Coordinates of N, CA and C in Angstrom, one line a residue:
Chain A
M189 N -11.9 -1.2 22.1 CA -12.7 -1.9 23.1 C -13.7 -2.8 22.4
I190 N -13.9 -4.0 23.0 CA -14.9 -4.9 22.4 C -15.7 -5.5 23.5
D191 N -17.0 -5.7 23.3 CA -17.9 -6.3 24.2 C -17.8 -7.8 24.0
V192 N -17.6 -8.6 25.0 CA -17.6 -10.0 24.9 C -18.7 -10.6 25.7
L193 N -19.6 -11.4 25.1 CA -20.7 -12.0 25.8 C -20.6 -13.5 25.9
Y194 N -21.1 -14.0 27.0 CA -21.0 -15.5 27.2 C -22.4 -16.0 27.5
F195 N -22.8 -17.1 27.0 CA -24.1 -17.7 27.2 C -24.0 -19.1 27.7
A196 N -25.1 -19.6 28.4 CA -25.3 -20.9 28.8 C -24.1 -21.4 29.6
W197 N -23.5 -22.6 29.3 CA -22.4 -23.1 30.2 C -21.2 -22.3 30.0
V198 N -21.0 -21.6 29.0 CA -19.8 -20.8 28.8 C -19.9 -19.7 29.8
R199 N -21.0 -19.1 30.0 CA -21.3 -18.0 31.0 C -21.0 -18.6 32.4
E200 N -21.5 -19.8 32.6 CA -21.4 -20.3 34.0 C -19.9 -20.6 34.3
R201 N -19.2 -21.1 33.3 CA -17.8 -21.5 33.6 C -16.9 -20.2 33.8
I202 N -17.2 -19.2 33.0 CA -16.4 -18.0 33.1 C -16.9 -17.1 34.3
G203 N -18.2 -17.3 34.7 CA -18.7 -16.6 35.9 C -19.2 -15.2 35.6
L204 N -19.4 -14.8 34.4 CA -20.0 -13.5 34.1 C -20.6 -13.5 32.7
P205 N -21.7 -12.7 32.5 CA -22.4 -12.8 31.2 C -21.7 -11.9 30.2
K206 N -21.0 -10.9 30.6 CA -20.5 -9.9 29.6 C -19.3 -9.1 30.2
E207 N -18.4 -8.8 29.4 CA -17.3 -7.9 29.8 C -16.8 -7.1 28.6
R208 N -16.2 -6.0 29.0 CA -15.6 -5.1 27.9 C -14.1 -5.3 28.0
I209 N -13.5 -5.6 26.9 CA -12.0 -5.8 27.0 C -11.3 -5.1 25.9
E210 N -10.1 -4.8 26.2 CA -9.1 -4.1 25.3 C -8.3 -5.3 24.7
T211 N -8.3 -5.4 23.4 CA -7.5 -6.5 22.8 C -6.9 -6.1 21.5
Q212 N -5.8 -6.7 21.2 CA -5.2 -6.4 19.9 C -5.4 -7.6 19.0
A213 N -6.1 -8.6 19.5 CA -6.3 -9.8 18.7 C -7.0 -9.5 17.3
E214 N -6.4 -10.1 16.3 CA -6.9 -9.8 14.9 C -8.0 -10.8 14.5
T215 N -8.1 -12.0 15.1 CA -9.2 -12.9 14.8 C -9.8 -13.4 16.0
V216 N -11.0 -14.1 15.8 CA -11.7 -14.7 17.0 C -10.7 -15.7 17.6
A217 N -10.0 -16.6 16.8 CA -9.2 -17.6 17.4 C -8.1 -17.0 18.3
A218 N -7.5 -15.8 17.8 CA -6.5 -15.1 18.6 C -7.1 -14.6 19.9
L219 N -8.3 -14.1 19.9 CA -9.0 -13.6 21.1 C -9.2 -14.8 22.1
V220 N -9.6 -15.9 21.5 CA -9.8 -17.1 22.4 C -8.5 -17.5 23.1
E221 N -7.4 -17.5 22.3 CA -6.0 -17.8 22.9 C -5.7 -16.8 24.0
E222 N -6.0 -15.5 23.7 CA -5.7 -14.5 24.7 C -6.5 -14.7 26.0
L223 N -7.8 -15.0 25.8 CA -8.6 -15.2 27.0 C -8.2 -16.5 27.8
K224 N -7.8 -17.5 27.1 CA -7.4 -18.8 27.7 C -6.2 -18.5 28.6
G225 N -5.3 -17.6 28.1 CA -4.1 -17.3 28.9 C -4.3 -16.5 30.2
R226 N -5.5 -16.0 30.3 CA -5.8 -15.1 31.5 C -5.9 -15.9 32.8
E227 N -6.9 -16.8 32.8 CA -7.2 -17.5 34.1 C -7.7 -18.9 33.8
A228 N -7.7 -19.8 34.8 CA -8.1 -21.1 34.6 C -9.5 -21.2 34.1
R229 N -10.4 -20.3 34.6 CA -11.8 -20.4 34.3 C -12.1 -20.2 32.8
Y230 N -11.2 -19.4 32.2 CA -11.3 -19.2 30.7 C -10.8 -20.4 30.0
E231 N -9.7 -20.9 30.5 CA -9.1 -22.1 29.9 C -10.1 -23.2 29.9
L232 N -10.9 -23.4 31.0 CA -11.9 -24.4 31.1 C -13.0 -24.2 30.1
A233 N -13.5 -22.9 30.0 CA -14.6 -22.6 29.2 C -14.3 -22.8 27.7
F234 N -13.0 -22.5 27.3 CA -12.6 -22.6 25.9 C -11.8 -23.9 25.6
A235 N -11.8 -24.8 26.5 CA -11.0 -26.0 26.4 C -11.3 -26.7 25.1
D236 N -12.6 -26.8 24.7 CA -12.9 -27.6 23.5 C -13.7 -26.6 22.6
S237 N -12.9 -25.9 21.7 CA -13.6 -24.9 20.9 C -14.5 -25.5 19.8
D238 N -14.3 -26.8 19.5 CA -15.3 -27.5 18.6 C -16.7 -27.5 19.2
A239 N -16.7 -27.4 20.5 CA -18.0 -27.4 21.2 C -18.7 -26.1 21.3
L240 N -18.0 -25.1 20.7 CA -18.4 -23.7 20.9 C -18.9 -23.1 19.5
R241 N -19.7 -22.1 19.6 CA -20.1 -21.3 18.5 C -19.8 -19.8 18.8
V242 N -19.6 -19.0 17.7 CA -19.3 -17.6 18.0 C -20.1 -16.8 17.1
A243 N -20.6 -15.6 17.6 CA -21.3 -14.7 16.8 C -20.6 -13.3 16.8
L244 N -20.4 -12.7 15.7 CA -19.8 -11.3 15.6 C -20.9 -10.4 15.3
D245 N -21.1 -9.4 16.1 CA -22.2 -8.4 16.0 C -23.5 -9.1 15.6
Q246 N -23.8 -10.2 16.4 CA -25.0 -10.9 16.4 C -25.3 -11.7 15.1
E247 N -24.2 -12.0 14.4 CA -24.3 -12.9 13.2 C -23.4 -14.1 13.5
L248 N -23.8 -15.4 13.3 CA -23.0 -16.5 13.4 C -21.8 -16.4 12.5
S249 N -20.6 -16.8 13.1 CA -19.4 -16.6 12.3 C -18.4 -17.7 12.6
G250 N -17.2 -17.6 12.1 CA -16.2 -18.7 12.3 C -15.1 -18.2 13.1
F251 N -14.3 -19.2 13.7 CA -13.2 -18.8 14.6 C -12.0 -18.1 13.8
D252 N -12.0 -18.3 12.5 CA -10.9 -17.6 11.7 C -11.3 -16.2 11.3
A253 N -12.5 -15.8 11.6 CA -13.0 -14.5 11.2 C -12.2 -13.3 11.8
P254 N -12.0 -12.3 11.0 CA -11.3 -11.1 11.6 C -12.1 -10.3 12.5
L255 N -11.5 -9.6 13.5 CA -12.2 -8.8 14.5 C -12.3 -7.3 14.1
A256 N -11.6 -7.0 13.1 CA -11.6 -5.5 12.7 C -13.0 -5.0 12.5
G257 N -13.3 -3.9 13.3 CA -14.6 -3.2 13.2 C -15.7 -3.9 13.9
V258 N -15.4 -5.0 14.6 CA -16.4 -5.8 15.3 C -16.6 -5.1 16.7
R259 N -17.9 -4.9 17.1 CA -18.1 -4.3 18.4 C -18.5 -5.3 19.5
E260 N -19.2 -6.4 19.0 CA -19.7 -7.4 20.0 C -19.4 -8.8 19.6
V261 N -18.7 -9.6 20.4 CA -18.4 -11.0 20.2 C -19.1 -11.8 21.2
A262 N -19.8 -12.9 20.8 CA -20.5 -13.7 21.7 C -20.0 -15.2 21.6
F263 N -19.8 -15.8 22.7 CA -19.4 -17.3 22.7 C -20.5 -18.1 23.4
F264 N -20.9 -19.2 22.8 CA -21.9 -20.0 23.4 C -21.9 -21.4 22.8
P265 N -22.5 -22.4 23.5 CA -22.6 -23.8 23.0 C -23.6 -23.8 21.8
P266 N -23.6 -24.9 21.1 CA -24.6 -25.1 20.0 C -26.0 -24.9 20.6
M267 N -26.8 -24.2 19.8 CA -28.1 -23.7 20.2 C -29.1 -24.9 20.3
T268 N -30.1 -24.7 21.3 CA -31.1 -25.7 21.5 C -32.5 -25.1 21.6
G269 N -32.9 -24.4 20.5 CA -34.2 -23.8 20.6 C -35.3 -24.7 20.3
G270 N -36.5 -24.2 20.2 CA -37.7 -25.0 19.8 C -38.4 -25.7 20.9
Chain B
M262 N -45.6 -10.8 8.9 CA -44.7 -11.6 9.7 C -44.7 -11.0 11.1
R263 N -44.8 -11.9 12.1 CA -44.7 -11.4 13.5 C -43.8 -12.4 14.3
I264 N -42.8 -11.7 14.9 CA -41.8 -12.5 15.7 C -41.8 -12.0 17.1
V265 N -42.1 -12.9 18.1 CA -42.2 -12.4 19.5 C -41.3 -13.3 20.3
V266 N -40.5 -12.6 21.2 CA -39.7 -13.4 22.2 C -40.1 -12.8 23.5
Q267 N -40.7 -13.6 24.4 CA -41.2 -13.1 25.6 C -41.1 -14.2 26.7
E268 N -41.2 -13.6 28.0 CA -41.1 -14.5 29.1 C -42.5 -15.0 29.5
D269 N -43.5 -14.2 29.2 CA -44.9 -14.5 29.6 C -45.5 -15.7 28.9
R270 N -46.5 -16.3 29.5 CA -47.2 -17.3 28.8 C -48.1 -16.7 27.7
F271 N -48.5 -17.6 26.8 CA -49.4 -17.1 25.8 C -50.4 -18.2 25.5
D272 N -51.5 -17.8 24.8 CA -52.6 -18.7 24.6 C -52.6 -19.1 23.1
I273 N -52.3 -20.4 22.9 CA -52.1 -20.9 21.5 C -53.4 -20.6 20.7
G274 N -54.5 -20.9 21.3 CA -55.8 -20.8 20.6 C -56.0 -19.3 20.1
A275 N -55.8 -18.4 21.1 CA -56.0 -17.0 20.8 C -55.1 -16.5 19.7
E276 N -53.8 -17.0 19.8 CA -52.8 -16.5 18.9 C -53.1 -17.1 17.5
T277 N -53.6 -18.3 17.4 CA -53.9 -18.9 16.1 C -55.1 -18.2 15.5
A278 N -56.1 -17.9 16.3 CA -57.3 -17.3 15.8 C -56.9 -15.9 15.3
A279 N -56.1 -15.2 16.0 CA -55.7 -13.8 15.6 C -54.9 -13.9 14.3
F280 N -54.0 -14.9 14.2 CA -53.2 -15.1 13.0 C -54.1 -15.4 11.8
A281 N -55.1 -16.2 12.0 CA -56.0 -16.6 10.9 C -57.0 -15.5 10.5
A282 N -57.3 -14.6 11.4 CA -58.4 -13.6 11.2 C -58.2 -12.7 10.0
G283 N -59.3 -12.6 9.2 CA -59.3 -11.6 8.1 C -58.5 -12.0 6.9
R284 N -58.0 -13.3 6.8 CA -57.3 -13.7 5.6 C -58.2 -14.6 4.8
T285 N -58.9 -14.1 3.9 CA -59.8 -15.0 3.1 C -59.0 -15.6 1.9
D286 N -57.8 -15.1 1.7 CA -57.0 -15.7 0.6 C -56.1 -16.8 1.0
M287 N -56.1 -17.2 2.2 CA -55.2 -18.3 2.7 C -56.1 -19.5 3.0
G288 N -55.8 -20.6 2.2 CA -56.6 -21.8 2.4 C -56.0 -22.8 3.4
A289 N -54.8 -22.5 3.9 CA -54.2 -23.4 4.8 C -53.4 -22.7 5.9
I290 N -53.6 -23.1 7.2 CA -52.8 -22.6 8.3 C -52.3 -23.8 9.0
V291 N -50.9 -23.9 9.2 CA -50.3 -25.0 9.9 C -49.7 -24.3 11.2
T292 N -49.9 -25.0 12.3 CA -49.3 -24.5 13.5 C -48.5 -25.7 14.2
F293 N -47.4 -25.3 14.9 CA -46.6 -26.3 15.7 C -46.5 -25.6 17.0
T294 N -46.6 -26.4 18.1 CA -46.4 -25.9 19.4 C -45.4 -26.8 20.2
G295 N -44.4 -26.2 20.8 CA -43.5 -27.0 21.6 C -43.8 -26.9 23.1
I296 N -43.8 -28.0 23.7 CA -44.2 -28.1 25.1 C -43.0 -28.7 26.0
V297 N -42.9 -28.2 27.2 CA -41.9 -28.7 28.1 C -42.3 -30.1 28.5
R298 N -41.4 -31.1 28.1 CA -41.7 -32.5 28.3 C -41.0 -33.1 29.5
E299 N -41.7 -34.0 30.2 CA -41.2 -34.7 31.3 C -40.1 -35.7 30.7
I300 N -39.0 -35.9 31.5 CA -38.1 -36.9 31.0 C -38.1 -38.1 31.9
A301 N -37.9 -39.3 31.3 CA -38.0 -40.5 32.0 C -37.0 -40.7 33.1
E302 N -35.7 -40.3 32.9 CA -34.6 -40.6 33.8 C -34.8 -40.0 35.2
S303 N -35.2 -38.7 35.2 CA -35.3 -38.0 36.5 C -36.4 -37.0 36.4
P304 N -37.2 -36.9 37.5 CA -38.3 -35.9 37.4 C -37.9 -34.5 37.1
L305 N -38.5 -34.0 36.1 CA -38.1 -32.6 35.7 C -38.9 -31.6 36.5
E306 N -38.1 -30.7 37.2 CA -38.8 -29.7 38.0 C -39.1 -28.4 37.1
A307 N -38.2 -28.1 36.3 CA -38.4 -26.9 35.4 C -37.4 -27.0 34.3
M308 N -37.7 -26.2 33.2 CA -36.8 -26.0 32.1 C -36.5 -24.5 32.1
V309 N -35.2 -24.1 32.1 CA -34.9 -22.7 32.1 C -34.3 -22.4 30.7
I310 N -34.9 -21.4 30.0 CA -34.5 -21.1 28.7 C -33.8 -19.7 28.7
E311 N -32.5 -19.8 28.2 CA -31.7 -18.6 28.1 C -31.7 -18.2 26.6
H312 N -31.6 -16.9 26.3 CA -31.4 -16.5 24.9 C -30.5 -15.2 24.8
Y313 N -30.3 -14.8 23.6 CA -29.3 -13.7 23.3 C -30.2 -12.6 22.8
P314 N -30.6 -11.7 23.7 CA -31.5 -10.6 23.3 C -30.9 -9.8 22.1
G315 N -31.7 -9.5 21.1 CA -31.2 -8.8 20.0 C -30.9 -9.8 18.9
M316 N -29.9 -10.7 19.1 CA -29.6 -11.7 18.1 C -30.8 -12.6 17.9
T317 N -31.5 -13.0 18.9 CA -32.6 -13.9 18.8 C -33.7 -13.4 17.8
E318 N -34.1 -12.2 18.0 CA -35.1 -11.6 17.2 C -34.6 -11.5 15.7
K319 N -33.3 -11.1 15.6 CA -32.7 -11.0 14.3 C -32.7 -12.4 13.5
A320 N -32.2 -13.4 14.3 CA -32.1 -14.7 13.7 C -33.5 -15.3 13.3
L321 N -34.5 -15.1 14.2 CA -35.8 -15.6 13.9 C -36.4 -14.9 12.7
T322 N -36.2 -13.6 12.6 CA -36.7 -12.8 11.4 C -36.0 -13.3 10.1
E323 N -34.7 -13.6 10.2 CA -34.0 -14.1 9.0 C -34.5 -15.4 8.6
I324 N -34.8 -16.3 9.5 CA -35.3 -17.6 9.2 C -36.7 -17.5 8.6
A325 N -37.6 -16.7 9.2 CA -38.9 -16.5 8.6 C -38.9 -15.9 7.2
Q326 N -37.9 -14.9 7.0 CA -37.8 -14.3 5.7 C -37.4 -15.4 4.7
E327 N -36.5 -16.2 5.1 CA -36.0 -17.3 4.2 C -37.1 -18.2 3.8
A328 N -38.0 -18.6 4.8 CA -39.1 -19.4 4.5 C -40.1 -18.8 3.5
S329 N -40.2 -17.5 3.7 CA -41.2 -16.7 2.8 C -40.6 -16.6 1.4
R330 N -39.3 -16.7 1.3 CA -38.7 -16.7 -0.1 C -38.9 -18.0 -0.8
R331 N -38.8 -19.1 0.0 CA -38.8 -20.5 -0.5 C -40.3 -20.9 -0.9
W332 N -41.2 -20.5 -0.1 CA -42.6 -21.0 -0.3 C -43.6 -19.8 -0.4
A333 N -44.7 -20.1 -1.1 CA -45.7 -19.1 -1.3 C -46.5 -18.9 0.0
L334 N -46.0 -18.1 0.9 CA -46.7 -17.9 2.2 C -47.4 -16.6 2.3
G335 N -48.5 -16.5 3.0 CA -49.2 -15.3 3.2 C -48.7 -14.6 4.5
D336 N -48.3 -15.4 5.5 CA -47.9 -14.9 6.7 C -47.1 -15.9 7.5
V337 N -46.3 -15.4 8.5 CA -45.6 -16.3 9.4 C -45.7 -15.7 10.8
L338 N -45.8 -16.6 11.8 CA -45.8 -16.2 13.2 C -44.9 -17.1 14.0
V339 N -44.0 -16.4 14.8 CA -43.1 -17.2 15.7 C -43.2 -16.6 17.1
I340 N -43.6 -17.4 18.0 CA -43.6 -16.9 19.4 C -42.7 -17.9 20.2
H341 N -41.6 -17.4 20.9 CA -40.7 -18.2 21.7 C -40.5 -17.6 23.0
R342 N -40.7 -18.4 24.1 CA -40.5 -17.9 25.4 C -39.1 -18.2 26.0
F343 N -38.8 -17.4 27.0 CA -37.5 -17.7 27.7 C -37.9 -17.6 29.2
G344 N -36.9 -18.0 30.1 CA -37.1 -18.0 31.5 C -37.4 -19.3 32.0
R345 N -38.0 -19.4 33.2 CA -38.3 -20.7 33.9 C -39.7 -21.2 33.5
L346 N -39.7 -22.4 33.0 CA -41.0 -23.0 32.6 C -41.2 -24.4 33.3
A347 N -42.4 -24.7 33.7 CA -42.7 -25.9 34.3 C -43.1 -27.0 33.2
P348 N -43.0 -28.3 33.6 CA -43.4 -29.3 32.6 C -44.9 -29.1 32.2
G349 N -45.1 -29.3 30.9 CA -46.5 -29.0 30.4 C -46.7 -27.6 29.9
E350 N -45.8 -26.7 30.2 CA -46.0 -25.3 29.7 C -45.6 -25.2 28.3
T351 N -46.2 -24.3 27.6 CA -45.9 -24.1 26.2 C -44.6 -23.3 26.1
I352 N -43.6 -23.8 25.3 CA -42.3 -23.1 25.1 C -42.5 -22.1 24.0
M353 N -43.0 -22.6 22.9 CA -43.0 -21.8 21.7 C -44.1 -22.3 20.7
M354 N -44.4 -21.4 19.7 CA -45.3 -21.9 18.7 C -44.9 -21.2 17.4
I355 N -45.2 -21.8 16.2 CA -45.1 -21.2 15.0 C -46.4 -21.4 14.2
A356 N -46.6 -20.5 13.3 CA -47.8 -20.7 12.4 C -47.4 -20.2 11.0
T357 N -47.9 -20.9 10.0 CA -47.6 -20.5 8.7 C -49.0 -20.5 8.0
A358 N -49.2 -19.4 7.1 CA -50.4 -19.3 6.3 C -50.0 -19.3 4.9
A359 N -50.7 -20.1 4.1 CA -50.5 -20.2 2.6 C -51.8 -20.5 1.9
P360 N -51.8 -20.2 0.6 CA -53.0 -20.6 -0.1 C -53.2 -22.1 -0.1
H361 N -52.2 -22.9 -0.1 CA -52.3 -24.3 -0.2 C -51.5 -25.0 0.9
R362 N -51.9 -26.2 1.4 CA -51.3 -26.8 2.5 C -49.9 -27.2 2.4
A363 N -49.5 -27.7 1.1 CA -48.1 -28.2 1.0 C -47.1 -27.1 1.4
D364 N -47.3 -25.9 0.9 CA -46.4 -24.8 1.3 C -46.4 -24.5 2.8
A365 N -47.6 -24.5 3.4 CA -47.7 -24.2 4.8 C -47.0 -25.3 5.6
F366 N -47.2 -26.6 5.3 CA -46.5 -27.7 6.0 C -45.0 -27.6 5.8
A367 N -44.5 -27.5 4.6 CA -43.1 -27.5 4.3 C -42.4 -26.3 5.0
A368 N -43.0 -25.1 5.0 CA -42.4 -23.9 5.6 C -42.4 -24.1 7.1
A369 N -43.4 -24.8 7.7 CA -43.4 -25.0 9.1 C -42.2 -25.9 9.5
E370 N -42.0 -27.0 8.7 CA -40.9 -27.9 9.1 C -39.5 -27.2 8.9
F371 N -39.4 -26.4 7.9 CA -38.2 -25.6 7.7 C -37.9 -24.7 8.8
L372 N -39.0 -23.9 9.3 CA -38.9 -23.0 10.4 C -38.4 -23.7 11.7
M373 N -39.0 -24.9 11.9 CA -38.6 -25.6 13.1 C -37.2 -26.2 13.1
D374 N -36.8 -26.7 11.9 CA -35.4 -27.2 11.8 C -34.4 -26.1 12.0
Y375 N -34.6 -24.9 11.4 CA -33.7 -23.8 11.6 C -33.7 -23.2 13.0
L376 N -35.0 -23.1 13.5 CA -35.1 -22.5 14.8 C -34.4 -23.3 15.9
K377 N -34.4 -24.6 15.7 CA -33.7 -25.5 16.7 C -32.2 -25.3 16.8
S378 N -31.6 -25.1 15.7 CA -30.1 -25.0 15.8 C -29.5 -23.7 15.3
R379 N -30.3 -22.7 14.9 CA -29.8 -21.5 14.4 C -30.3 -20.2 15.1
A380 N -31.2 -20.4 16.0 CA -31.7 -19.3 16.8 C -31.1 -19.4 18.2
P381 N -30.5 -18.4 18.7 CA -29.7 -18.5 20.0 C -30.6 -18.6 21.3
F382 N -31.0 -19.9 21.4 CA -31.7 -20.3 22.7 C -30.9 -21.4 23.3
W383 N -30.9 -21.5 24.6 CA -30.3 -22.7 25.3 C -31.2 -23.1 26.4
K384 N -31.3 -24.5 26.5 CA -32.2 -25.0 27.5 C -31.5 -25.7 28.6
K385 N -31.9 -25.4 29.8 CA -31.3 -26.1 31.0 C -32.4 -26.8 31.7
E386 N -32.2 -28.1 32.0 CA -33.1 -28.9 32.7 C -32.8 -28.9 34.2
I387 N -33.8 -28.6 35.0 CA -33.6 -28.6 36.4 C -34.4 -29.8 37.0
T388 N -33.6 -30.8 37.5 CA -34.2 -32.0 38.0 C -33.9 -32.2 39.5
A389 N -34.6 -33.1 40.1 CA -34.3 -33.4 41.5 C -32.9 -33.8 41.8
T390 N -32.2 -34.4 40.8 CA -30.9 -34.9 41.0 C -29.8 -34.0 40.4
G391 N -30.2 -32.8 40.0 CA -29.2 -31.9 39.5 C -29.7 -31.1 38.2
D392 N -28.9 -30.2 37.8 CA -29.2 -29.3 36.6 C -28.3 -29.7 35.5
G393 N -28.7 -29.6 34.3 CA -27.9 -29.8 33.2 C -28.3 -29.1 31.9
W394 N -27.4 -28.6 31.1 CA -27.7 -28.0 29.9 C -28.1 -29.1 28.8
V395 N -29.1 -28.8 28.1 CA -29.5 -29.8 27.1 C -28.5 -29.7 25.9
A396 N -27.9 -30.8 25.5 CA -26.9 -30.8 24.4 C -27.6 -30.8 23.1
A397 N -27.0 -30.1 22.1 CA -27.5 -30.2 20.8 C -27.3 -31.6 20.2
K398 N -28.2 -32.0 19.4 CA -28.1 -33.4 18.8 C -27.5 -33.3 17.4
D399 N -26.7 -34.3 17.0 CA -26.2 -34.3 15.7 C -27.3 -34.3 14.7
E400 N -28.4 -35.0 15.0 CA -29.5 -35.1 14.1 C -30.2 -33.8 13.8
D401 N -30.1 -32.8 14.8 CA -30.7 -31.5 14.6 C -29.9 -30.8 13.5
E402 N -28.6 -30.9 13.6 CA -27.7 -30.3 12.6 C -27.9 -31.0 11.2
A403 N -28.1 -32.3 11.2 CA -28.3 -33.1 10.0 C -29.6 -32.7 9.3
A404 N -30.6 -32.3 10.2 CA -31.9 -32.0 9.7 C -31.8 -30.8 8.7
L405 N -30.8 -29.9 8.8 CA -30.7 -28.8 8.0 C -30.2 -29.1 6.6
D406 N -29.5 -30.3 6.5 CA -29.0 -30.7 5.1 C -30.1 -30.9 4.1
R407 N -31.2 -31.3 4.5 CA -32.3 -31.6 3.5 C -32.8 -30.3 2.8
W408 N -32.5 -29.2 3.5 CA -33.0 -27.9 2.9 C -31.9 -27.2 2.0
Q409 N -30.7 -27.9 1.9 CA -29.6 -27.3 1.1 C -29.7 -27.8 -0.3
A410 N -30.8 -27.5 -1.0 CA -30.9 -27.9 -2.4 C -30.3 -26.9 -3.3

């Protein structure tokens, strides 16, 4: 089981901030493909993955990163702090 | 080092005074304050700031630690708010203390450049004609390049 978190417009498009899912995906990219196959709202949120960032256990990461041992995955747009 | 992520307002003057108090070895303190700014196109009603609790504090701490490695700093302060803010309200502040001003200025610029695109905050503008997420700018990402020496 893995916790998947969504922020900003990703959260709005998917319609929830967090969910716990069972997945066999080995990488972030595979998880994204799996989510996109679920429902149109996921397809919409992940349509342009260049516009997205991912964090694994609260560290910025890449879409090719492995998910083995990861407990928390977060998807969000580029950050706009300050 | 003090890193604070909060919804409540804070007093820039009081925070700066507290940061400076008792440090007779620091010749320079630089502060930067970010304010919710009115936009020309459409009257801004509010700015809503979302963040990633846990990762935010961690990312800000890492950025401040990196600044402390690069420059001779005595102390670093970062306060960043989240939630709904009205135009004119203070969003965030940073302060750096160093024996000499060059280190304090450079570290403050470094902190702001990294905080803008590496700390997990997202801004949404609420206007009379609709709401919209603020898009990251290419120049914000490019600003990081100058620190990759």
